[in-house]
Each structure stands twice: as structure tokens, then as C-alpha cells.
mmCIF file of C-alpha atoms and ligand atoms in Angstrom:
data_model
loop_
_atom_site.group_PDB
_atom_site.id
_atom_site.type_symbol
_atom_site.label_atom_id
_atom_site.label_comp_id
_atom_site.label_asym_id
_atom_site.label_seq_id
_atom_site.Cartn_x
_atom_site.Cartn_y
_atom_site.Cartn_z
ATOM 1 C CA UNK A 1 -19.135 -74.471 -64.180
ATOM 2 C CA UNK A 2 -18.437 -70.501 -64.204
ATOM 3 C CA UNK A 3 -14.427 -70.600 -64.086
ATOM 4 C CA UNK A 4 -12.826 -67.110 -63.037
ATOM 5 C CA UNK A 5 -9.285 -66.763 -63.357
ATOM 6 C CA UNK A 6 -7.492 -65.928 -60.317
ATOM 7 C CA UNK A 7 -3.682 -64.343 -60.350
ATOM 8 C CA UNK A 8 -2.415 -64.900 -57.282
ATOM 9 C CA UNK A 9 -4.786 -67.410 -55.741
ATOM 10 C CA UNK A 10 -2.207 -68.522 -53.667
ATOM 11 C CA UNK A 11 -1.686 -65.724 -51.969
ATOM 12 C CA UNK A 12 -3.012 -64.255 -48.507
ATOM 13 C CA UNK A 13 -5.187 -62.208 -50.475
ATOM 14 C CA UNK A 14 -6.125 -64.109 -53.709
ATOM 15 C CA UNK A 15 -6.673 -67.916 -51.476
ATOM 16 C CA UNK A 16 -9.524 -65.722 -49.748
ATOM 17 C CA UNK A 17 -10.774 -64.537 -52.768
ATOM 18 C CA UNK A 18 -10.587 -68.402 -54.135
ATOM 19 C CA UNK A 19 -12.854 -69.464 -51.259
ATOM 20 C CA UNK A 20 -15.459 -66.873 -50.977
ATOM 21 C CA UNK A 21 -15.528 -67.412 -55.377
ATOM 22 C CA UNK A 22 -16.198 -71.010 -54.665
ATOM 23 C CA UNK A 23 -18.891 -70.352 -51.800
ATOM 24 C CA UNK A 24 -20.602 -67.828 -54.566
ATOM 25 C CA UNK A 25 -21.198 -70.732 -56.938
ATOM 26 C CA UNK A 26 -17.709 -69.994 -59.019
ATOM 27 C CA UNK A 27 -14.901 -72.204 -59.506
ATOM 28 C CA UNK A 28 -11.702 -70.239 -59.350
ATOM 29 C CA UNK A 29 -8.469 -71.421 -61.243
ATOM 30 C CA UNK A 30 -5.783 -70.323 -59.631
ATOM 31 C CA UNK A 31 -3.026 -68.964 -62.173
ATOM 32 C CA UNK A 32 0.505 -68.774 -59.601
ATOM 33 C CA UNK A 33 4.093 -68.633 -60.248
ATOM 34 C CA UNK A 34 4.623 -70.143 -56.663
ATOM 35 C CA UNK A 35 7.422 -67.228 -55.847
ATOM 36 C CA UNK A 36 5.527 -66.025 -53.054
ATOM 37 C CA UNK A 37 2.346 -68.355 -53.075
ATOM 38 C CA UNK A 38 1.936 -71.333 -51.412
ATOM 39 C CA UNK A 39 0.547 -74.708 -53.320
ATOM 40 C CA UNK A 40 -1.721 -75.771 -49.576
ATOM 41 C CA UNK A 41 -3.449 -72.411 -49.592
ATOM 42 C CA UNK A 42 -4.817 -73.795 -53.098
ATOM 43 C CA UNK A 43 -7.792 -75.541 -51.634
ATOM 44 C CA UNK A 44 -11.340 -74.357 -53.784
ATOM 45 C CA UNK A 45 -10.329 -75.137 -57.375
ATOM 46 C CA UNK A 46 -7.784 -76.212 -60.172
ATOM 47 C CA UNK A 47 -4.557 -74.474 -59.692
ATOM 48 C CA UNK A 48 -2.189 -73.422 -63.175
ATOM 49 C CA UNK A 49 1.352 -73.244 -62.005
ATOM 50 C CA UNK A 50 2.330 -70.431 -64.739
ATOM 51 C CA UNK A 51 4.266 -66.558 -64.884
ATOM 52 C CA UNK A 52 2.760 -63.553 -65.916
ATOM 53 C CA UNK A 53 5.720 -63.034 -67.624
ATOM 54 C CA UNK A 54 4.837 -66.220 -70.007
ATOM 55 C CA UNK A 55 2.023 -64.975 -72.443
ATOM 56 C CA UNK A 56 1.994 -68.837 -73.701
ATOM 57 C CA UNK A 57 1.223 -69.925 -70.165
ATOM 58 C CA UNK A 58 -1.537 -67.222 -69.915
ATOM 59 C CA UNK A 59 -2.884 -68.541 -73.192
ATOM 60 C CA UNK A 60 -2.995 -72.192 -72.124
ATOM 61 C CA UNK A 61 -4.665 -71.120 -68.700
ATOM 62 C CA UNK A 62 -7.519 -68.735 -70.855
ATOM 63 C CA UNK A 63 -7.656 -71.932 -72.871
ATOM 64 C CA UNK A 64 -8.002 -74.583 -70.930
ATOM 65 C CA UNK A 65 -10.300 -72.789 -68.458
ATOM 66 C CA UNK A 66 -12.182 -70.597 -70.315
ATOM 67 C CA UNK A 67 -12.829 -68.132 -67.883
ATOM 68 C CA UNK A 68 -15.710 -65.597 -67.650
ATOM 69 C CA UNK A 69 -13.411 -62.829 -65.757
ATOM 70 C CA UNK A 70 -10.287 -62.264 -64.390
ATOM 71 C CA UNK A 71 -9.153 -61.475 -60.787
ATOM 72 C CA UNK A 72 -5.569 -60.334 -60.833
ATOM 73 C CA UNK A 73 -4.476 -60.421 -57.730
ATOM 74 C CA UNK A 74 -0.616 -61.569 -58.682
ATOM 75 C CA UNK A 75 2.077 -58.767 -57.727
ATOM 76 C CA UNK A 76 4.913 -57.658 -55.520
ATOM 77 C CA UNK A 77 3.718 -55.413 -52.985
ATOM 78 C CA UNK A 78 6.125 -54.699 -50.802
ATOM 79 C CA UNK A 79 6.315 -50.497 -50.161
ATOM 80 C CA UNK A 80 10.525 -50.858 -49.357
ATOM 81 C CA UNK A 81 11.330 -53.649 -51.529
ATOM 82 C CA UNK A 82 10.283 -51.514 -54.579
ATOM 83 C CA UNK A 83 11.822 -48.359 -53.518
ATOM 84 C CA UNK A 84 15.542 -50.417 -53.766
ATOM 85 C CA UNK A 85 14.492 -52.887 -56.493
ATOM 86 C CA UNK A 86 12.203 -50.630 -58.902
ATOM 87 C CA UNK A 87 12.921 -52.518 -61.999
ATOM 88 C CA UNK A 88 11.522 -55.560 -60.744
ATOM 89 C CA UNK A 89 8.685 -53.991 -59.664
ATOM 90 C CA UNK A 90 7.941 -52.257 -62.869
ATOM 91 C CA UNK A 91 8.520 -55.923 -65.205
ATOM 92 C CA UNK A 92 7.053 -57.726 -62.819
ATOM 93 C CA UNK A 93 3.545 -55.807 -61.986
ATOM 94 C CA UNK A 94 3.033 -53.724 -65.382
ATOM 95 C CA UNK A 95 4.562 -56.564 -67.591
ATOM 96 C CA UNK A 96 3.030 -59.429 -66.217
ATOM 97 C CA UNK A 97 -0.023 -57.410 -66.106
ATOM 98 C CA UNK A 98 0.008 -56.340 -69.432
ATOM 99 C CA UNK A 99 0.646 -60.164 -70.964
ATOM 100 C CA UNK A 100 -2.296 -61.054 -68.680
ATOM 101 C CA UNK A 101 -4.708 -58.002 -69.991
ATOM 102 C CA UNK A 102 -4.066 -58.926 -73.878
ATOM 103 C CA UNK A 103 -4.260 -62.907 -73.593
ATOM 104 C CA UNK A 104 -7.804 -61.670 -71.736
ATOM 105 C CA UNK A 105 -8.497 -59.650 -74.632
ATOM 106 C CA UNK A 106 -7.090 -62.377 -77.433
ATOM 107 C CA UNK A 107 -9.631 -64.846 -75.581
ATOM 108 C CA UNK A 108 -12.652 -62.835 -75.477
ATOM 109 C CA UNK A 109 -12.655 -62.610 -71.746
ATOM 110 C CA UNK A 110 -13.845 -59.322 -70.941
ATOM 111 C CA UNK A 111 -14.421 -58.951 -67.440
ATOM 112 C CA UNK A 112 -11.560 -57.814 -65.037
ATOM 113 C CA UNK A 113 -11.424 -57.192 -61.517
ATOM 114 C CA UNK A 114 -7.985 -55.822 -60.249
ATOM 115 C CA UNK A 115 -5.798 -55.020 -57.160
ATOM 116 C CA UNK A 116 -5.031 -51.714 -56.940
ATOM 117 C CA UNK A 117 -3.572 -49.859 -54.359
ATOM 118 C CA UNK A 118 -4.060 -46.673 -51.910
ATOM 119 C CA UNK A 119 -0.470 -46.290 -52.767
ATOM 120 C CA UNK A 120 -1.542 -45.255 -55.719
ATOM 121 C CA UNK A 121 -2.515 -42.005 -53.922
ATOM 122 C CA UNK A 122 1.012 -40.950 -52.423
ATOM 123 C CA UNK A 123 1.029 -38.440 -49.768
ATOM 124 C CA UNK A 124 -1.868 -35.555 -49.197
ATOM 125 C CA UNK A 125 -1.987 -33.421 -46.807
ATOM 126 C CA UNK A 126 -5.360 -33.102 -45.099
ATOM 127 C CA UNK A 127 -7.153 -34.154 -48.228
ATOM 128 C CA UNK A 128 -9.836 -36.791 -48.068
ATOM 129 C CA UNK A 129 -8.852 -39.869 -49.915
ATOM 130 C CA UNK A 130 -11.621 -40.262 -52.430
ATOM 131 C CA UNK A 131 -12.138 -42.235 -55.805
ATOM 132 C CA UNK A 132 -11.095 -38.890 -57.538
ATOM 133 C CA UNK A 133 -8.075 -37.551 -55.678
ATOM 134 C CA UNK A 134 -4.732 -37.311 -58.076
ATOM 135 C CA UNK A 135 -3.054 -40.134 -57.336
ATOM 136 C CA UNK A 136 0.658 -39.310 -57.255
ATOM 137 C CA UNK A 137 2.495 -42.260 -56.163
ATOM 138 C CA UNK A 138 5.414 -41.576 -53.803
ATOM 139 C CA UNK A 139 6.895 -45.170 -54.384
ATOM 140 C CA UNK A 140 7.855 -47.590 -57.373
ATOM 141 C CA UNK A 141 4.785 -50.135 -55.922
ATOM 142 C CA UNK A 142 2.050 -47.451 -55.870
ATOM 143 C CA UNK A 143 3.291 -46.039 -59.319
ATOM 144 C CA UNK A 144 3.428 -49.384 -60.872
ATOM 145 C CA UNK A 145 0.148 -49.887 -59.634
ATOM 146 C CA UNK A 146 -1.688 -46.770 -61.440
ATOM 147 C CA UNK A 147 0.210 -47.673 -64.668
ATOM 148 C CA UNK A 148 -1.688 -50.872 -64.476
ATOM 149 C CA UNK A 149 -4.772 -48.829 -63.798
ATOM 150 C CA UNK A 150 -4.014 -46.643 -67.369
ATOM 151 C CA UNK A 151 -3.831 -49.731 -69.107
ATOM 152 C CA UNK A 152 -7.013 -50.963 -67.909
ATOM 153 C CA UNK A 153 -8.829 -47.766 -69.281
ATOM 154 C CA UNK A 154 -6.608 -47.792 -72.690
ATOM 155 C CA UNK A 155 -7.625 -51.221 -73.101
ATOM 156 C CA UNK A 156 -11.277 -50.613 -72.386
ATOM 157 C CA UNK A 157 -11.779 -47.799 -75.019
ATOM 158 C CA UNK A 158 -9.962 -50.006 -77.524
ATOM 159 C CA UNK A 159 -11.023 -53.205 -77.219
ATOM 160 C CA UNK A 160 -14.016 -53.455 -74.369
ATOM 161 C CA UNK A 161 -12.223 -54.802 -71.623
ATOM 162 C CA UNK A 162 -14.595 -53.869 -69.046
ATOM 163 C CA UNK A 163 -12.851 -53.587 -64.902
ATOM 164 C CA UNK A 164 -13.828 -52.563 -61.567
ATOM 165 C CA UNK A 165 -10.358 -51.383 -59.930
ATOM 166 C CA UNK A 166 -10.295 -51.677 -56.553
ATOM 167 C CA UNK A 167 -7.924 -49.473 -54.456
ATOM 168 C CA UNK A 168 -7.140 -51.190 -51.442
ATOM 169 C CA UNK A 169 -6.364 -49.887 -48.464
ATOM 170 C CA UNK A 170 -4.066 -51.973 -45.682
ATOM 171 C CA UNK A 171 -5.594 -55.856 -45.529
ATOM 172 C CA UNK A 172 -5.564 -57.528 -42.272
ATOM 173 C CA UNK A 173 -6.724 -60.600 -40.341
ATOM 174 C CA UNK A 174 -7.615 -63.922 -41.820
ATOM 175 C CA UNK A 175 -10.792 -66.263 -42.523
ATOM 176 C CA UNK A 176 -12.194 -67.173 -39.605
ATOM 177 C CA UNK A 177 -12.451 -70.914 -40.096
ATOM 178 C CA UNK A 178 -8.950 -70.733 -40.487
ATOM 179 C CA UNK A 179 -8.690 -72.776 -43.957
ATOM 180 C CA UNK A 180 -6.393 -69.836 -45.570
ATOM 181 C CA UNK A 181 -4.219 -66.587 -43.945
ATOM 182 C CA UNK A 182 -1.173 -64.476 -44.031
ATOM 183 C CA UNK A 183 1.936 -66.446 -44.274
ATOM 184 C CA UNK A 184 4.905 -64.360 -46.086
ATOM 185 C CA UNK A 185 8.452 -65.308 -46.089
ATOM 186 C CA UNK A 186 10.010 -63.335 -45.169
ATOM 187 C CA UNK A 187 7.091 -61.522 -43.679
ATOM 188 C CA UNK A 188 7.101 -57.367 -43.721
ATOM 189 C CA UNK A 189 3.810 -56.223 -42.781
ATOM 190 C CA UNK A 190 3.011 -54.840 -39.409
ATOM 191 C CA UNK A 191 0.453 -57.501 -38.124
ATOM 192 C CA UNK A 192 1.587 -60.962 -38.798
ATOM 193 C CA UNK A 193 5.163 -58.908 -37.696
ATOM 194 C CA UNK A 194 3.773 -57.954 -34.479
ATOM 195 C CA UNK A 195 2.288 -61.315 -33.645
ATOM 196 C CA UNK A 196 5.987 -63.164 -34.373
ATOM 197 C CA UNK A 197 7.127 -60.145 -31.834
ATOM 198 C CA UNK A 198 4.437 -60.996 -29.313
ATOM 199 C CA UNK A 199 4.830 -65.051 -29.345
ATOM 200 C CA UNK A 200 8.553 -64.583 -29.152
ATOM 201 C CA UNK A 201 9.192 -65.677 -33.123
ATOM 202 C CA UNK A 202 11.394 -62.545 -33.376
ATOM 203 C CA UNK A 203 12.886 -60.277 -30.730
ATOM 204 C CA UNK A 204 10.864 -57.094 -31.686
ATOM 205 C CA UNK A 205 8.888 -55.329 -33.528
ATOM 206 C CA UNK A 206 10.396 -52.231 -35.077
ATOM 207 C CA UNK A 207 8.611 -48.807 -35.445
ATOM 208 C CA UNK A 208 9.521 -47.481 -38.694
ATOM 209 C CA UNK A 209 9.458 -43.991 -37.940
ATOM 210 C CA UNK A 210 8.555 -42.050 -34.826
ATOM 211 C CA UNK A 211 8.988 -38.511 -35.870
ATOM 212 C CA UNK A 212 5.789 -38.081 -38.712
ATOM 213 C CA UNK A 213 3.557 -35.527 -38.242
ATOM 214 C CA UNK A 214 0.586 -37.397 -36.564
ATOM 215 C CA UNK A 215 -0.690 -37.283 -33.060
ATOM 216 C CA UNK A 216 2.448 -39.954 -31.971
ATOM 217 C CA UNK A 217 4.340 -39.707 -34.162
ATOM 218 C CA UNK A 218 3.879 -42.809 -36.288
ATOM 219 C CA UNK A 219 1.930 -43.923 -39.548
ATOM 220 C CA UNK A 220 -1.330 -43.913 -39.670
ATOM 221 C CA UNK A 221 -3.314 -46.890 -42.162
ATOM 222 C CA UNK A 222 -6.566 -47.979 -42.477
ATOM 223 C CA UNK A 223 -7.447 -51.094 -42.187
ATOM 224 C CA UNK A 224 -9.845 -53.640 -43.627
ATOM 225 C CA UNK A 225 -10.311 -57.149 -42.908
ATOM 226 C CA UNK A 226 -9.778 -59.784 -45.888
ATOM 227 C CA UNK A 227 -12.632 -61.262 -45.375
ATOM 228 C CA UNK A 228 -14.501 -58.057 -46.003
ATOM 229 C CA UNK A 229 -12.017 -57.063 -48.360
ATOM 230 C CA UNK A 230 -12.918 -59.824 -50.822
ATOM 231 C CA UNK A 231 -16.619 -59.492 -50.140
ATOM 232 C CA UNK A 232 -16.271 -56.532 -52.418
ATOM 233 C CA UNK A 233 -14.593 -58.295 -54.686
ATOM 234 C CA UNK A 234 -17.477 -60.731 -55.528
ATOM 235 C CA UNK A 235 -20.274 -57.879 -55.465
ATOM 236 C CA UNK A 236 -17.648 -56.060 -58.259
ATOM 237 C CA UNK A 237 -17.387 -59.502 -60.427
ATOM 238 C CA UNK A 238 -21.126 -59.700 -60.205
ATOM 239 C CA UNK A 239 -21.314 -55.644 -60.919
ATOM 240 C CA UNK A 240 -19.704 -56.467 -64.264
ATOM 241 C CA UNK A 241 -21.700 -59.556 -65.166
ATOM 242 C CA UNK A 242 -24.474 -58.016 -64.391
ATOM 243 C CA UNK A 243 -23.164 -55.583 -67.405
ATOM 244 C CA UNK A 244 -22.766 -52.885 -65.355
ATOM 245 C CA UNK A 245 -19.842 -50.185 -66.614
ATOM 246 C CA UNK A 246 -16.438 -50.277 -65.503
ATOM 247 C CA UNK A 247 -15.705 -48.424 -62.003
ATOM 248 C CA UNK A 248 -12.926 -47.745 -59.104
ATOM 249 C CA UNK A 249 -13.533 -48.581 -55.498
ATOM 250 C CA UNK A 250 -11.979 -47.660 -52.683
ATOM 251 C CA UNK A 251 -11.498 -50.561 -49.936
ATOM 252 C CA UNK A 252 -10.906 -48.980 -46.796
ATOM 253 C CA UNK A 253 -13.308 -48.520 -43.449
ATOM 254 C CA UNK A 254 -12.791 -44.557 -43.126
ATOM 255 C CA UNK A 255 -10.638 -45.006 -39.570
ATOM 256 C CA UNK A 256 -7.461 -44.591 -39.117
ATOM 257 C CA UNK A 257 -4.631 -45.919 -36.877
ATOM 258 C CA UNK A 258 -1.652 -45.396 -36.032
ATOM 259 C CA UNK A 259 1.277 -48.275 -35.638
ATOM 260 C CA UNK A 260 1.307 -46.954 -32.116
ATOM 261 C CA UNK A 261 -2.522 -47.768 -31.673
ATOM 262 C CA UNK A 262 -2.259 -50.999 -33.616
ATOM 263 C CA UNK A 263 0.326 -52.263 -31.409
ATOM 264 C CA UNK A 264 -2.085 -50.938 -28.182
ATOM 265 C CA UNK A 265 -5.450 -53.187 -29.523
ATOM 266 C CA UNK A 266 -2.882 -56.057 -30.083
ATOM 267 C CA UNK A 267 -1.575 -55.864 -26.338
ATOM 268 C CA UNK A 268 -5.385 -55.861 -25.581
ATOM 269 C CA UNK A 269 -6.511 -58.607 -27.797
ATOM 270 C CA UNK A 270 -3.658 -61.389 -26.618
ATOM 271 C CA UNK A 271 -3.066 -59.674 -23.520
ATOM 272 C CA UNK A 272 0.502 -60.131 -23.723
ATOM 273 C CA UNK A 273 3.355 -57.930 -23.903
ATOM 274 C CA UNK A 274 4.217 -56.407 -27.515
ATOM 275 C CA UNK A 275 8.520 -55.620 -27.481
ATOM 276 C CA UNK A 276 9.105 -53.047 -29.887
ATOM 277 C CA UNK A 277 11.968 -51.073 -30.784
ATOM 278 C CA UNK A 278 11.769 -47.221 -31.894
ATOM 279 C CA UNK A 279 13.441 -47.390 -35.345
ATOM 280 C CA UNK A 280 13.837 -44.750 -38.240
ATOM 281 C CA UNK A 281 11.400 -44.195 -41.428
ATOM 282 C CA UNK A 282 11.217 -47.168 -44.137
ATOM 283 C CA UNK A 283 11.886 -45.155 -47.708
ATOM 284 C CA UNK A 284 8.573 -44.866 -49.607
ATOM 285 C CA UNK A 285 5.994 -44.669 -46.298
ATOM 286 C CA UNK A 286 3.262 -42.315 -46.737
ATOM 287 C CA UNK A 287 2.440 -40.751 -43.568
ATOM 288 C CA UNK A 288 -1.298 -41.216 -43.888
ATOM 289 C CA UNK A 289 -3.557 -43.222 -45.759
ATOM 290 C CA UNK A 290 -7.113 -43.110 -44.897
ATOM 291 C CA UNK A 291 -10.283 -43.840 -47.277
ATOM 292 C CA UNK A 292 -12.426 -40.601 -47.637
ATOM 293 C CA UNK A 293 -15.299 -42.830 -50.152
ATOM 294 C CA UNK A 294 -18.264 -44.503 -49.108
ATOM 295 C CA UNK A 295 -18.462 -45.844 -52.526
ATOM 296 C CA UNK A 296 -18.490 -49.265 -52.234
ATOM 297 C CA UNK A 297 -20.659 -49.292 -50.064
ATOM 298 C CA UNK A 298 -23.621 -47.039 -51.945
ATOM 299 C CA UNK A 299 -22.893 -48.607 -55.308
ATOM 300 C CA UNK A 300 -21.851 -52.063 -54.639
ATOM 301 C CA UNK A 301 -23.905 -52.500 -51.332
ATOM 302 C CA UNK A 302 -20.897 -53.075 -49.248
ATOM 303 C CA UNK A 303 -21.121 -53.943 -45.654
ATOM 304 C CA UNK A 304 -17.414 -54.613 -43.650
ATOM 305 C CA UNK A 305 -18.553 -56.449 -40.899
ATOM 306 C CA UNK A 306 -15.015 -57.862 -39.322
ATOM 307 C CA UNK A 307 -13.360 -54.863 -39.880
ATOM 308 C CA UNK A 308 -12.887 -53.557 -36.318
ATOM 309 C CA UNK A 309 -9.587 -53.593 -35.059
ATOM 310 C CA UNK A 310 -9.803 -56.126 -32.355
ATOM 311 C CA UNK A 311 -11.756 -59.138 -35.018
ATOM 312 C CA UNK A 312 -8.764 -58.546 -37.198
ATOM 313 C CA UNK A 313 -6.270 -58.875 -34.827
ATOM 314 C CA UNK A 314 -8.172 -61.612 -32.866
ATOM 315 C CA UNK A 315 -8.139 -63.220 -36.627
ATOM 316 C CA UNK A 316 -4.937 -63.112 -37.180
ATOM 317 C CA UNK A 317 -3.955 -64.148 -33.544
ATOM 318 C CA UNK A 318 -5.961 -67.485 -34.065
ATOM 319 C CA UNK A 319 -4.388 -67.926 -37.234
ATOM 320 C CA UNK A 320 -0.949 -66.956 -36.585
ATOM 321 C CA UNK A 321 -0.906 -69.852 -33.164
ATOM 322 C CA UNK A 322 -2.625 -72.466 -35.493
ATOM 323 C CA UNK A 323 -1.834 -71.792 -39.370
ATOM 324 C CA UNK A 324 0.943 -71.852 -41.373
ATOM 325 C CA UNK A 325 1.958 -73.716 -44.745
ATOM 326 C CA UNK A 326 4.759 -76.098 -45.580
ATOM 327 C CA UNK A 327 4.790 -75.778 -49.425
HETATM 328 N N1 UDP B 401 5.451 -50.871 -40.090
HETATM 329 C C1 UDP B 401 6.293 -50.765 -38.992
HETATM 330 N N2 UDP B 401 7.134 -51.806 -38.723
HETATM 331 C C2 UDP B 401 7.162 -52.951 -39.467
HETATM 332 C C3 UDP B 401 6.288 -53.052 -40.587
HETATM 333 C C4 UDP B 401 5.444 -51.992 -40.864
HETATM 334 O O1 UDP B 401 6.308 -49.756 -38.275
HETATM 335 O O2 UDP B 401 7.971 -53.847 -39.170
HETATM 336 C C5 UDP B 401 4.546 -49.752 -40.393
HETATM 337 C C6 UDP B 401 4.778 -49.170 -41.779
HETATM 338 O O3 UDP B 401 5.754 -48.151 -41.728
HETATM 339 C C7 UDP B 401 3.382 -48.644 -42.114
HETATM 340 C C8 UDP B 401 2.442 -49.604 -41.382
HETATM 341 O O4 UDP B 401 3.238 -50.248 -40.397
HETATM 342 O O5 UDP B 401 3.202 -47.368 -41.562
HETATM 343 C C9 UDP B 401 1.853 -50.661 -42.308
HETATM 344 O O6 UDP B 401 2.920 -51.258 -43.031
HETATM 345 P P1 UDP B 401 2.718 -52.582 -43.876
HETATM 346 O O7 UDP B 401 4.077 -52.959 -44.423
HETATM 347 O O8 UDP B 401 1.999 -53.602 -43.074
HETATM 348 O O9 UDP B 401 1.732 -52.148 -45.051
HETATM 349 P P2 UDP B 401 1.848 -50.980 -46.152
HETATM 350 O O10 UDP B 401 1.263 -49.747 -45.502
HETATM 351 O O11 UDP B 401 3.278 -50.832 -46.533
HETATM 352 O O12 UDP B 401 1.011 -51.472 -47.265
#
């Protein structure tokens, strides 16, 4: 059995990752505090109920499980929450990370695949977001994001730790069999948000921000299907067993839209009504955040192929009428 260590694996994110690993031969542990995780997404291999903030636990897990890599999925990631709450942030993402990068180190496991952000990038104007633009973070997530990033390349010119950083941009829609999805409580992110609004879960969804300098008015994101998402991620884990050096990926499709547009394809998709309410700009929101980087896809061999706007949306619509987790 190849174990890989997964942070987060009960997570929207990291449970996708967990059962593409498993379909690629793998058997991924899932390391989880449970804060925002849920123990039924945990279906494709052991699950460690541990905290980043516990090196001990780490140890036991790299112990126990003797992974050949890490994917560190684990973090808060929540653009307002870390504007209000930056210590958290900064303990919780860079510390935890950093207790999780040594115990990888102390147990010889030198593979790393992490979860970086386009927040990472802050707001350009009119510059293509590539693999080498400066990030400068314009919130406490996106900052505590590239810190993670500096200790990945400290830690690789001092003890070998080799990582393939991906920089994410917004993640949407959910495996199409519909073992694993999106469930946050409480939920923030303009999708799953808009679907509540649409089904009647919640009264509206609110526009944060109407007056940004784009064609309408509101942000514009790019957005990339999990599915696709963590495709990449199992080309990068074989990119470094392979023995192949370490290397930063964008993960976005190169098309933007605006929340104005997004909640237009939804209205399409489920051909029902989406309320919304005009409301004013949530602290921390970039105004654009596009990828400029074909990247991935010339060096890794990456392919999106649900990544239109209607397959996520018509993901997460199945998803969000049929899924949902109790614990
Ligand atoms: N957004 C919004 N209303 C909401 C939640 C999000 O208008 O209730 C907007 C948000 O300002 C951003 C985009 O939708 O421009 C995506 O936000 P989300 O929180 O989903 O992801 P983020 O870009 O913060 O990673």
C-alpha cells in the first residue's frame, strides 16, 4: 500500500482529493481536526482524527502510516473571516503548517503537495496572473498562504523537502457520482450560497459589492471544477515521485466571471429564479482574479474537462438537492 497523507481529507476539497488518490492506486489517510470536516465525507481510507497544532499527533500519523507524500489541504479559508480574526488565521494556517512540514521532514517524508491560493496574488491591475507575478496579498488568508509558500522553499534548500504548490483559483461543483461535495457550516461561498437562495434555504443571496470597476460592477473569479482541480493534484504527486523538481501551478481555466454572470448561468442551469439582494463590499475582496498560466497544463499535462460554468453549477445543483452530511 502507497499511503499519502491527506490534511484536510474531510473537507470539500481534500474528500475529492481522497477519492481520486484511492482511484490512482493510493490509499489516503486522512489527518482532520473535525472543526470544519465532516467524519461521512471520509469514505476511501483510514482517517487520523488529530490538529496541526499537535506535533505529537502529526508524529503518530507519519508513524503509523508511513506516508510517501503529503497533501495539505487543512486550513481556514475564508477571505472575511481572516480580515476580522487574523490571528487565527496566522496560528492556525502557518503554525499548523509548519508542525506538519518538520514532522514530514523528522520522518523522512519528502514529498509535499500544497494548497495555495490566488489570494496569494492580491489585487493587479490589468496584469496577467501568471506563476511569476508578485504576489502581494491584500488579506490575512492570502498572506498566510504565501508565508506557507516561503517555508516550503526554506525547507527545501535546507533539508530536501521537495513541493509542487498549487495556487488555486475559486473551486466549484462537486463529484459527479455524488459520493463527496461542498457542505460548510455556516456556508460563505457564492455557489453552494446561491443554490440555498434558489431552493428557498435562505431568503437571498447578497452581492457583496456592486460598485468595482468591472463591466457590472461586481467581482470577477475564475473558476475551476474540483474534480479537475484535484486531477492536477495527482499528476503533481506523481511529478514529484517521478523525481521531478519542486514547482508552482496555477489552477485556474483562464475565464473569468463575474458574480453577476454566475448568478445568470445558475438561473439557466435550474431554471428557477435566483433572489438576490445588492449589498456593499466584503473587506479583503480582490476585484479580479483570473489565471494568466497555461502551466499546468504544458508541464503537468493538464486537461479541465468539467470546468465550464454550467457542469459546475449543474454539479453542485445535483449535489446540493441530494447531498449533505450529518456528522
Ligand atoms: N460573493 C458574494 N456574495 C456571497 C459570497 C460571495 O457576492 O454571499 C462574491 C465574493 O465577493 C467574491 C465571489 O463571490 O467576489 C466569490 O466568493 P467566495 O467566497 O465564493 O470565494 P473567494 O473568492 O472568497 O475565494
Amino acid at each position: 500500500m502507497v499511503n499519502v497523507l491527506v490534511t484536510g481529507g474531510a473537507g470539500y476539497i481534500g474528500s475529492h482529493a481522497c477519492k481520486a488518490l484511492a482511484a490512482a492506486g493510493f490509499t489516503p489517510v486522512t489527518f482532520d481536526n473535525f472543526v470544519t470536516g465532516w467524519r461521512d465525507a471520509v469514505k476511501f481510507g483510514p482517517m487520523v482524527e488529530g490538529d496541526l497544532l499537535n506535533r505529537a499527533e502529526i508524529d503518530a500519523a507519519f508513524a503509523e502510516y508511513k506516508p510517501v507524500a503529503v497533501m495539505h489541504f487543512a486550513a481556514l479559508s475564508q477571505v472575511g473571516d481572516s480580515m476580522t480574526q487574523p490571528g487565527l488565521y496566522w496560528r492556525n494556517n502557518v503554525q499548523g503548517s509548519l508542525n506538519l512540514i518538520e514532522a514530514a521532514v523528522a520522518a523522512n517524508c519528502k514529498n509535499f503537495v500544497f494548497s495555495s491560493t490566488c489570494a496569494t496574488y492580491g489585487d493587479h491591475d490589468n496584469v496577467v496572473l501568471d506563476e511569476d507575478t508578485v504576489q502581494l496579498p491584500i488579506n490575512a488568508y492570502g498572506a498566510s498562504k504565501r508565508a506557507i509558500e516561503d517555508i516550503l522553499r526554506d525547507f527545501e534548500v535546507a533539508h530536501g523537502l521537495k513541493n509542487v504548490i498549487f495556487r488555486y483559483f475559486n473551486v466549484a461543483g462537486a463529484d459527479p457520482d455524488g459520493e463527496v461535495g461542498e457542505f460548510h457550516q455556516p456556508e460563505t461561498h457564492l455557489v453552494p450560497l446561491m443554490l440555498d437562495a434558489i431552493d428557498g434555504k435562505r431568503d437571498a443571496l447578497t452581492i457583496f459589492g456592486t460598485d468595482y470597476d468591472t463591466p457590472d460592477g461586481t467581482c470577477i473569479r475564475d473558476y475551476v471544477h474540483v474534480c479537475d482541480l484535484i486531477d492536477a493534484h495527482v499528476l503533481g504527486l506523481n511529478w514529484l515521485l517521478d523525481g521531478k523538481p519542486s514547482r508552482v501551478f496555477n489552477l485556474g481555466t483562464g475565464t473569468g466571471f463575474s458574480v453577476r454572470e454566475v448568478i445568470d448561468r445558475s438561473r439557466e442551469v435550474t431554471n428557477r429564479a435566483v433572489p438576490i439582494k445588492e449589498g456593499v463590499r466584503r473587506p479583503g475582496d480582490c476585484t479580479k482574479l483570473v489565471s494568466g498560466s497555461t502551466r499546468a497544463a504544458a508541464e503537468l499535462g493538464w486537461a479541465p474537462k468539467r470546468s465550464t460554468m454550467s457542469q459546475m453549477i449543474s454539479d453542485a445543483w445535483r449535489w446540493h438537492q441530494t447531498g449533505h452530511y450529518n456528522s
